[in-house]
Short mmCIF file of C-alpha atoms in Angstrom, two decimals:
data_model
loop_
_atom_site.label_atom_id
_atom_site.label_comp_id
_atom_site.label_asym_id
_atom_site.label_seq_id
_atom_site.Cartn_x
_atom_site.Cartn_y
_atom_site.Cartn_z
CA MET A 240 14.41 10.65 -8.87
CA LYS A 241 11.26 8.90 -10.10
CA PRO A 242 11.05 5.19 -9.25
CA VAL A 243 10.78 2.79 -12.18
CA TYR A 244 7.08 2.46 -12.96
CA THR A 245 5.54 -1.02 -13.24
CA ASN A 246 2.10 -2.65 -13.15
CA LEU A 247 3.41 -5.73 -11.33
CA SER A 248 1.28 -6.91 -8.44
CA LYS A 249 2.19 -10.42 -7.24
CA ILE A 250 4.80 -10.98 -4.53
CA THR A 251 6.85 -13.29 -6.74
CA GLU A 252 6.71 -10.85 -9.67
CA CYS A 253 7.86 -7.90 -7.56
CA LEU A 254 10.77 -9.78 -6.01
CA ALA A 255 11.87 -11.24 -9.34
CA PHE A 256 11.74 -7.81 -11.02
CA MET A 257 14.21 -6.39 -8.47
CA ASN A 258 16.52 -9.39 -8.92
CA LEU A 259 17.61 -9.27 -5.28
CA GLN A 260 19.58 -12.14 -3.75
CA THR A 261 17.01 -13.66 -1.42
CA SER A 262 16.67 -17.33 -0.56
CA THR A 263 13.86 -16.65 1.93
CA HIS A 264 10.68 -18.69 1.45
CA TYR A 265 8.14 -16.80 -0.60
CA SER A 266 5.10 -17.44 -2.76
CA ASP A 267 2.26 -15.38 -4.24
CA ASP A 268 0.54 -15.51 -0.84
CA PHE A 269 3.34 -14.87 1.66
CA SER A 270 6.96 -13.80 2.03
CA PHE A 271 9.29 -12.84 4.85
CA ILE A 272 12.47 -10.94 4.01
CA LYS A 273 15.31 -9.53 6.07
CA LEU A 274 16.03 -6.49 3.90
CA GLU A 275 19.54 -5.99 5.27
CA GLU A 276 20.57 -9.46 4.01
CA ILE A 277 19.50 -9.38 0.35
CA GLY A 278 22.21 -7.30 -1.27
CA ILE A 279 20.56 -3.88 -1.43
CA LYS A 280 23.04 -1.12 -2.27
CA LEU A 281 22.24 2.17 -0.57
CA PRO A 282 20.72 4.57 -1.29
CA PHE A 283 18.06 2.33 -2.84
CA HIS A 284 14.89 3.42 -4.62
CA SER A 285 12.58 0.51 -5.31
CA PRO A 286 10.51 0.32 -8.48
CA THR A 287 6.85 1.32 -8.30
CA PHE A 288 4.55 -1.64 -7.79
CA ARG A 289 0.80 -1.99 -7.42
CA PRO A 290 0.79 -4.95 -5.01
CA ASP A 291 -2.17 -7.25 -4.47
CA PHE A 292 -0.83 -7.96 -0.97
CA TYR A 293 -0.37 -6.26 2.40
CA SER A 294 3.15 -5.20 3.40
CA LEU A 295 4.23 -4.93 7.02
CA PHE A 296 7.61 -3.31 7.71
CA ILE A 297 9.18 -3.81 11.15
CA ILE A 298 11.98 -1.24 11.24
CA VAL A 299 14.31 -2.03 14.12
CA ASP A 300 17.13 0.11 12.72
CA GLY A 301 16.69 1.86 9.41
CA SER A 302 15.63 5.05 7.63
CA GLY A 303 14.07 6.24 4.40
CA THR A 304 10.65 6.99 2.95
CA TYR A 305 7.69 4.95 1.73
CA ALA A 306 5.17 6.26 -0.79
CA ILE A 307 1.70 4.70 -0.92
CA GLY A 308 -0.28 6.46 -3.60
CA ASN A 309 0.10 10.15 -2.84
CA LYS A 310 0.81 9.60 0.84
CA GLU A 311 4.40 9.48 2.08
CA PHE A 312 5.62 7.83 5.27
CA ILE A 313 9.00 8.39 6.88
CA PHE A 314 10.91 5.21 7.72
CA SER A 315 12.66 5.46 11.09
CA SER A 316 14.00 3.10 13.74
CA ASN A 317 11.60 1.48 16.24
CA GLN A 318 8.69 1.90 13.87
CA ILE A 319 6.20 -0.27 12.01
CA ILE A 320 4.43 0.59 8.76
CA ILE A 321 1.68 -1.42 7.12
CA SER A 322 0.14 -0.79 3.70
CA ARG A 323 -3.03 -2.08 2.03
CA PRO A 324 -3.10 -3.71 -1.42
CA GLU A 325 -4.07 -2.06 -4.71
CA SER A 326 -2.20 1.23 -4.34
CA PHE A 327 0.93 2.30 -6.18
CA SER A 328 3.83 2.08 -3.75
CA SER A 329 7.60 2.51 -3.71
CA SER A 330 10.27 2.71 -1.02
CA TYR A 331 13.48 4.69 -0.70
CA TRP A 332 16.10 3.50 1.77
CA THR A 333 19.12 5.38 3.09
CA LYS A 334 19.85 3.05 6.03
CA LEU A 335 19.19 -0.68 6.42
CA LYS A 336 20.68 -2.14 9.58
CA LYS A 337 17.80 -4.35 10.66
CA VAL A 338 14.48 -4.26 8.81
CA HIS A 339 12.00 -7.11 8.41
CA THR A 340 9.21 -7.09 5.86
CA ILE A 341 6.23 -9.44 5.90
CA ASN A 342 4.11 -9.55 2.75
CA PHE A 343 0.85 -11.46 2.66
CA ARG A 344 -2.43 -11.69 0.82
CA LYS A 345 -5.71 -11.59 2.66
CA SER A 346 -6.41 -15.05 1.27
CA PHE A 347 -3.36 -16.37 3.13
CA LEU A 348 -4.99 -15.50 6.46
CA LEU A 349 -8.48 -16.52 5.35
CA GLN A 350 -7.33 -20.10 4.74
CA TYR A 351 -6.89 -20.56 8.47
CA PHE A 352 -8.98 -17.81 10.06
CA PRO A 353 -12.04 -17.33 7.83
CA ALA A 354 -13.94 -15.04 10.21
CA GLY A 355 -13.25 -11.81 12.03
CA ILE A 356 -10.24 -10.46 10.15
CA ASP A 357 -12.00 -7.71 8.17
CA THR A 358 -11.82 -5.21 11.04
CA ILE A 359 -8.14 -5.93 11.64
CA LEU A 360 -7.22 -5.43 7.98
CA GLU A 361 -9.38 -2.34 7.43
CA LEU A 362 -6.70 0.05 8.81
CA GLY A 363 -9.32 2.68 9.53
CA GLY A 364 -9.99 3.07 5.84
CA GLU A 365 -6.46 4.33 5.14
CA SER A 366 -4.08 3.04 2.46
CA GLY A 367 -1.35 2.79 5.07
CA TYR A 368 -0.61 3.26 8.75
CA SER A 369 2.56 3.82 10.77
CA CYS A 370 3.37 4.08 14.45
CA ASP A 371 6.40 4.32 16.70
CA LEU A 372 6.94 1.49 19.16
CA THR A 373 8.35 1.44 22.67
CA ALA A 374 11.50 -0.62 23.16
CA GLU A 375 9.46 -3.31 24.90
CA ARG A 376 6.83 -3.50 22.14
CA MET A 377 9.50 -3.52 19.41
CA LYS A 378 11.24 -6.40 21.19
CA TYR A 379 7.99 -8.39 21.01
CA PHE A 380 7.55 -7.58 17.30
CA GLU A 381 11.16 -8.55 16.58
CA GLU A 382 10.91 -11.83 18.51
CA THR A 383 7.70 -12.67 16.62
CA CYS A 384 9.47 -11.91 13.33
CA ILE A 385 12.23 -14.37 14.27
CA GLU A 386 9.57 -17.02 14.93
CA ILE A 387 7.95 -16.32 11.55
CA TYR A 388 11.32 -16.48 9.78
CA ASP A 389 12.28 -19.76 11.44
CA LEU A 390 8.95 -21.27 10.43
CA ALA A 391 9.22 -19.92 6.86
CA ILE A 392 12.54 -21.68 6.22
CA SER A 393 11.51 -24.87 8.00
CA THR A 394 9.89 -28.02 6.62
CA MET A 395 7.47 -28.23 9.54
CA ALA A 396 3.98 -29.48 8.85
CA TYR A 397 1.24 -26.85 9.22
CA LYS A 398 3.85 -24.08 9.24
CA ASP A 399 1.68 -21.74 7.15
CA GLU A 400 -1.11 -21.97 9.72
CA LEU A 401 1.34 -21.10 12.50
CA ILE A 402 2.74 -18.20 10.46
CA ALA A 403 -0.77 -16.87 9.79
CA ASN A 404 -1.51 -16.99 13.51
CA LEU A 405 1.64 -15.02 14.35
CA ILE A 406 0.85 -12.40 11.68
CA LEU A 407 -2.65 -12.00 13.12
CA ASN A 408 -1.14 -11.43 16.57
CA LEU A 409 0.95 -8.56 15.18
CA LEU A 410 -2.03 -7.13 13.28
CA PHE A 411 -4.15 -7.24 16.41
CA LEU A 412 -1.51 -5.24 18.31
CA ILE A 413 -1.42 -2.71 15.46
CA GLN A 414 -5.22 -2.45 15.58
CA LEU A 415 -5.14 -1.79 19.33
CA ASN A 416 -2.57 0.94 18.81
CA LYS A 417 -4.65 2.56 16.08
CA LYS A 418 -8.04 2.15 17.75
CA SER A 419 -7.99 5.50 19.51
CA ASP A 420 -7.55 7.59 16.35
CA SER A 421 -9.35 5.42 13.81
CA LYS A 422 -11.66 7.25 11.41
CA LEU A 423 -13.70 4.14 10.89
CA LYS A 424 -16.57 3.84 13.38
CA LEU A 425 -17.84 0.39 12.54
CA GLU A 426 -21.09 -0.77 14.12
CA GLY A 427 -21.80 -4.51 14.21
CA GLU A 428 -20.42 -7.49 12.34
CA LYS A 429 -22.84 -7.10 9.42
CA ASN A 430 -21.80 -3.52 8.74
CA ILE A 431 -18.13 -4.43 9.10
CA SER A 432 -18.56 -7.00 6.34
CA ILE A 433 -20.43 -4.56 4.09
CA VAL A 434 -17.80 -1.82 4.45
CA SER A 435 -14.96 -4.28 3.89
CA ALA A 436 -16.66 -5.80 0.83
CA PHE A 437 -17.38 -2.36 -0.66
CA ARG A 438 -13.76 -1.25 -0.22
CA GLN A 439 -12.47 -4.51 -1.68
CA ASN A 440 -14.75 -4.22 -4.70
CA MET A 441 -13.71 -0.59 -5.18
CA GLU A 442 -10.01 -1.55 -5.05
CA ASN A 443 -10.61 -4.42 -7.48
CA ASN A 444 -12.38 -2.09 -9.90
CA PHE A 445 -9.48 0.38 -9.88
CA SER A 446 -6.97 -2.42 -10.27
CA LYS A 447 -8.81 -3.74 -13.33
CA LEU A 448 -8.99 -0.24 -14.81
CA ILE A 449 -5.24 0.23 -14.34
CA HIS A 450 -4.50 -3.10 -16.02
CA GLY A 451 -6.94 -2.48 -18.87
CA GLN A 452 -9.23 -5.30 -17.74
CA ASP A 453 -12.25 -3.02 -17.24
CA THR A 454 -13.54 0.08 -19.00
CA SER A 455 -16.09 1.47 -16.55
CA LEU A 456 -15.73 3.12 -13.15
CA MET A 457 -18.14 1.60 -10.64
CA ARG A 458 -20.40 3.99 -8.73
CA THR A 459 -23.12 3.40 -6.12
CA LYS A 460 -25.51 1.60 -8.47
CA GLU A 461 -22.89 -0.91 -9.61
CA HIS A 462 -21.58 -1.49 -6.08
CA SER A 463 -25.05 -2.10 -4.67
CA LYS A 464 -25.81 -4.54 -7.49
CA LEU A 465 -22.55 -6.42 -6.95
CA LEU A 466 -23.23 -6.70 -3.21
CA ASN A 467 -26.92 -7.43 -3.77
CA ILE A 468 -27.84 -4.60 -1.39
CA ASN A 469 -30.34 -1.76 -1.82
CA GLU A 470 -28.60 1.44 -2.98
CA ASN A 471 -30.00 3.60 -0.20
CA TYR A 472 -29.12 1.04 2.46
CA LEU A 473 -25.56 0.68 1.15
CA SER A 474 -25.13 4.46 1.07
CA LYS A 475 -26.41 4.76 4.64
CA VAL A 476 -24.09 2.02 5.96
CA ILE A 477 -20.99 3.44 4.27
CA SER A 478 -21.74 7.02 5.39
CA SER A 479 -22.60 6.16 9.00
CA CYS A 480 -19.68 3.75 9.47
CA THR A 481 -16.92 5.68 7.71
CA GLY A 482 -17.99 9.31 7.83
CA LYS A 483 -17.66 9.51 4.02
CA THR A 484 -20.14 8.88 1.22
CA ILE A 485 -19.60 6.27 -1.46
CA ASN A 486 -18.86 8.97 -4.02
CA GLU A 487 -16.34 10.59 -1.67
CA TRP A 488 -14.53 7.26 -1.30
CA ILE A 489 -14.49 6.72 -5.07
CA ASN A 490 -13.53 10.30 -5.96
CA GLU A 491 -10.69 10.37 -3.43
CA LYS A 492 -9.35 7.08 -4.75
CA LEU A 493 -9.72 8.25 -8.35
CA ILE A 494 -7.86 11.50 -7.74
CA ASP A 495 -5.08 9.69 -5.85
CA GLU A 496 -4.62 7.27 -8.76
CA ILE A 497 -4.58 10.07 -11.34
CA LYS A 498 -2.13 12.15 -9.31
CA TYR A 499 0.24 9.24 -8.97
CA LEU A 500 0.26 8.49 -12.67
CA LEU A 501 0.76 12.17 -13.50
CA LYS A 502 3.75 12.33 -11.17
CA HIS A 503 5.38 8.97 -11.58
CA SER A 504 4.60 7.71 -15.07
CA ASP A 505 5.22 8.92 -18.59
CA LYS A 506 1.68 8.16 -19.69
CA SER A 507 0.07 10.97 -21.66
CA MET A 508 -2.91 12.87 -20.28
CA LYS A 509 -5.10 11.15 -22.87
CA GLU A 510 -3.87 7.70 -21.83
CA ILE A 511 -4.51 8.40 -18.13
CA ALA A 512 -7.98 9.75 -18.89
CA ALA A 513 -8.82 6.66 -20.96
CA LEU A 514 -7.65 4.33 -18.16
CA PHE A 515 -10.31 5.72 -15.85
CA ALA A 516 -13.12 5.72 -18.42
CA PHE A 517 -12.97 9.42 -19.34
CA ASN A 518 -13.87 9.51 -23.03
CA ASP A 519 -13.55 13.29 -23.20
CA LEU A 520 -10.14 14.76 -22.36
CA ASN A 521 -11.64 18.19 -21.66
CA TYR A 522 -14.07 16.67 -19.16
CA PHE A 523 -11.19 14.77 -17.53
CA CYS A 524 -9.24 18.01 -17.07
CA SER A 525 -12.33 19.84 -15.81
CA TYR A 526 -13.15 17.04 -13.33
CA PHE A 527 -9.58 16.97 -12.01
CA LYS A 528 -9.45 20.73 -11.59
CA THR A 529 -12.82 20.76 -9.80
CA GLN A 530 -11.59 18.13 -7.35
CA THR A 531 -8.08 19.51 -6.75
CA LEU A 532 -8.21 23.20 -7.78
CA ASN A 533 -5.26 22.42 -10.04
CA ALA A 534 -5.00 21.45 -13.71
CA PRO A 535 -3.45 18.01 -14.37
CA ASN A 536 -0.73 19.38 -16.66
CA SER A 537 0.20 21.99 -14.03
CA LEU A 538 0.49 19.32 -11.36
CA ARG A 539 2.79 17.23 -13.55
CA LYS A 540 4.94 20.24 -14.50
CA ASP A 541 5.30 21.43 -10.90
CA PHE A 542 6.21 17.95 -9.70
CA ASN A 543 8.81 17.41 -12.43
CA ASN A 544 10.43 20.76 -11.63
CA THR A 545 10.57 19.89 -7.94
CA GLU A 546 12.06 16.47 -8.75
CA LYS A 547 14.78 18.05 -10.88
CA ASN A 548 15.73 20.47 -8.11
CA GLN A 549 15.80 17.69 -5.52
CA THR A 550 17.94 15.49 -7.77
CA VAL A 551 20.48 18.29 -8.29
CA LEU A 552 20.60 18.93 -4.53
CA TYR A 553 20.96 15.23 -3.72
CA ASN A 554 23.77 14.75 -6.28
CA ALA A 555 25.62 17.75 -4.84
CA GLN A 556 25.29 16.45 -1.28
CA PHE A 557 26.35 12.94 -2.31
CA THR A 558 29.44 14.29 -4.12
CA LYS A 559 30.44 16.25 -1.00
CA LEU A 560 29.94 13.18 1.17
CA GLN A 561 32.14 11.07 -1.13
CA ALA A 562 34.87 13.71 -1.09
CA PHE A 563 34.68 13.95 2.69
CA SER A 564 34.92 10.16 3.13
CA LYS A 565 38.14 10.08 1.09
#
């Protein structure tokens, strides 16, 4: 079943759209939610959002799936999953015994820790990251979550600063866990800042395109101008630090965005092409096929057929389960 498609991005907008019964403190910059306590009826498929915030799931006891763009993660117990902003995402839950979710904007952390967080939030250049935790490490994550929750519902002065510090502690542990297999080989503070700024500008450009606030796709020339950096130097930094060229980063992001809209929205091919500044539909189809070896209409048709088959299978299994439980 396709999740309901939206363009909503702010924490408050996303929570309000789902109309879930949560009294937990939240704002556009931060929220902490105990998912098992907010009236979710299982199985639950969340709407599709394009958040402007990071989401950190601490799954003590739960199961399901989480789609970030065209990448899917499996929710399972004793696991954490973190996702970057500016990618279409939706979650599907089949079990929710104890699951905490912390949502925050980068600006929330920057208020209190203005330096040194770019590396932590880079996630190796990926849209999301997951890892299984030992019982001991999960206990620490869970205890930290309780501290964050208690602070969030308190009236304590400087509570946001304390919350930001606790979130950074968790992010640092995630970074240490990911360090061994990270694709991002950053060299020096200056290059870290350049890579982070380029990725942020790229994400902002795609976000504006999606929301109809921009009509041109930024390439190397535009990125170098925005960063006030020589084109060749920017290209060299991005390639040496990430192992991918600027065009590879942009093309991969572009294809991921197109694929998601083809699969999960009812937008026409012409509308999707126009969103990403393709004025010629034939060129859009040719570009997509060159990048993926598949025509966009074929991808959409194959996905819809697969979705129908999965829905039929799920309904049959659910009917059997209901009959068995009686």
